[in-house]
Amino acid sequence: MRTGIAFISVVALFAAAARGAGEDAGFFENRLVRVPLSLKPAKGTPGEDGAVPAVSIPLKDGTSIEIFNETGNFPGEGGGAAPRNVAEGRPVTRISAAAGKLHCVKVQFGDSTLFAYRRGRLYRGALVSMGAEYVISVKLPPGRVFDKEIRRILKRVGLAPLPGCGVEAAIAFYGGECGVPAKERAETVKKIARRRPQCCELLELLIDAAQDSETVAWCEKRLSRWNPAKYGSVGADSADEYDPSDPAQRAAVEELCEAAR
């Protein structure tokens, strides 16, 4: 019998379609950050450091959170390197290992886990989404932490899939009412997942396609490790301040945010 994660994965594959019929019938998108219109998103304005948030989202108390995508290559705007296709390497293992050397929070961002350290009110970190690696920053209002309201918002924020990664196409073709015979579907999805190491969306698709409990258990074990904010318990709601004078912490930050180089 498939467990709760298997059920959640099926829900995840259809989430976008389900929202399209309800309150999230439209999206605001800026710098690859995609937000449901029901959250009342707006394009961010430059802050004190001159950085322009991809999106600003209002909170109930009249303040707002600001989200920065630091990996987009935006001509004329000083963007960093383009998001990296993670077809090779073990990106989440590297990110989580670096986060373990810092005081980090693990927050669900869309269907992925953002591993982020803190500098003042800005939480900066890395995540892997739909086969690409990103560096994302979230700026919280004064006195706020990753409470229930902010966590609920970030779960509904996502990143537009990049062309060329193949994950979106695989989910669209092999998910849902796929016409491919069950055995062939499972075998094909398993091959695709192996070519995209630590891509959690493909592991979710593999759970849905799997014909045996051993494969399901294998996927579930990895999802709990590689996507802890979604498949584990809610972690800390804040982090200790990052100390740039500590060489070990500086090295860990460089490792964590390698995609931004």
Short mmCIF file of N, CA and C in Angstrom, two decimals, residues 5 13 48 70 73 77 89 101 107 116 121 153 164 177 179 196 205 224 235 238 242 248 253 255:
data_model
loop_
_atom_site.label_atom_id
_atom_site.label_comp_id
_atom_site.label_asym_id
_atom_site.label_seq_id
_atom_site.Cartn_x
_atom_site.Cartn_y
_atom_site.Cartn_z
N ILE A 5 2.99 9.97 1.42
CA ILE A 5 3.79 10.72 0.46
C ILE A 5 3.32 10.43 -0.95
N LEU A 13 1.18 16.89 -8.46
CA LEU A 13 1.21 16.90 -9.92
C LEU A 13 0.02 17.63 -10.51
N GLU A 48 17.39 49.66 0.17
CA GLU A 48 18.52 50.50 0.56
C GLU A 48 19.82 50.09 -0.12
N GLU A 70 18.20 35.70 -7.27
CA GLU A 70 19.56 36.19 -7.53
C GLU A 70 20.27 35.41 -8.63
N ASN A 73 19.63 35.71 -15.17
CA ASN A 73 20.56 36.51 -15.97
C ASN A 73 19.74 37.59 -16.68
N GLU A 77 20.79 44.56 -15.86
CA GLU A 77 20.38 44.71 -14.48
C GLU A 77 21.37 44.09 -13.51
N GLY A 89 25.69 15.90 -11.08
CA GLY A 89 26.02 16.33 -9.72
C GLY A 89 24.94 15.97 -8.72
N LYS A 101 26.56 23.54 8.04
CA LYS A 101 27.71 24.22 8.64
C LYS A 101 27.36 25.64 9.10
N VAL A 107 12.80 26.14 4.62
CA VAL A 107 11.47 26.66 4.37
C VAL A 107 10.96 26.13 3.04
N ALA A 116 18.34 28.43 3.89
CA ALA A 116 18.73 29.84 3.88
C ALA A 116 19.37 30.28 5.20
N ARG A 121 17.46 41.15 8.20
CA ARG A 121 16.12 40.66 7.88
C ARG A 121 16.09 39.84 6.59
N ILE A 153 2.31 31.48 2.56
CA ILE A 153 2.53 32.26 1.34
C ILE A 153 3.63 31.62 0.49
N GLY A 164 14.61 23.33 -21.42
CA GLY A 164 15.84 22.57 -21.55
C GLY A 164 16.11 21.60 -20.43
N GLU A 177 -3.38 11.18 -16.51
CA GLU A 177 -3.97 10.13 -17.35
C GLU A 177 -3.04 9.81 -18.52
N GLY A 179 -1.19 7.85 -21.35
CA GLY A 179 -1.62 6.75 -22.19
C GLY A 179 -0.57 5.66 -22.36
N ARG A 196 18.40 12.98 -13.73
CA ARG A 196 18.25 14.26 -13.05
C ARG A 196 18.41 14.03 -11.55
N LEU A 205 6.86 11.94 -9.36
CA LEU A 205 6.28 11.31 -10.53
C LEU A 205 6.56 9.81 -10.54
N SER A 224 12.24 12.66 1.79
CA SER A 224 12.30 13.18 3.16
C SER A 224 13.65 13.81 3.47
N GLY A 235 10.57 23.17 10.65
CA GLY A 235 11.80 23.41 11.40
C GLY A 235 11.78 24.75 12.11
N SER A 238 13.43 30.84 12.54
CA SER A 238 14.43 31.88 12.31
C SER A 238 15.82 31.25 12.46
N TYR A 242 24.36 35.40 10.48
CA TYR A 242 25.57 34.95 9.81
C TYR A 242 26.74 35.86 10.17
N ALA A 248 35.08 29.83 8.33
CA ALA A 248 34.31 28.61 8.09
C ALA A 248 32.91 28.94 7.58
N VAL A 253 28.92 29.54 3.09
CA VAL A 253 28.01 30.37 2.29
C VAL A 253 28.37 30.26 0.81
N GLU A 255 29.75 27.77 -0.65
CA GLU A 255 29.34 26.44 -1.08
C GLU A 255 27.82 26.37 -1.26
#
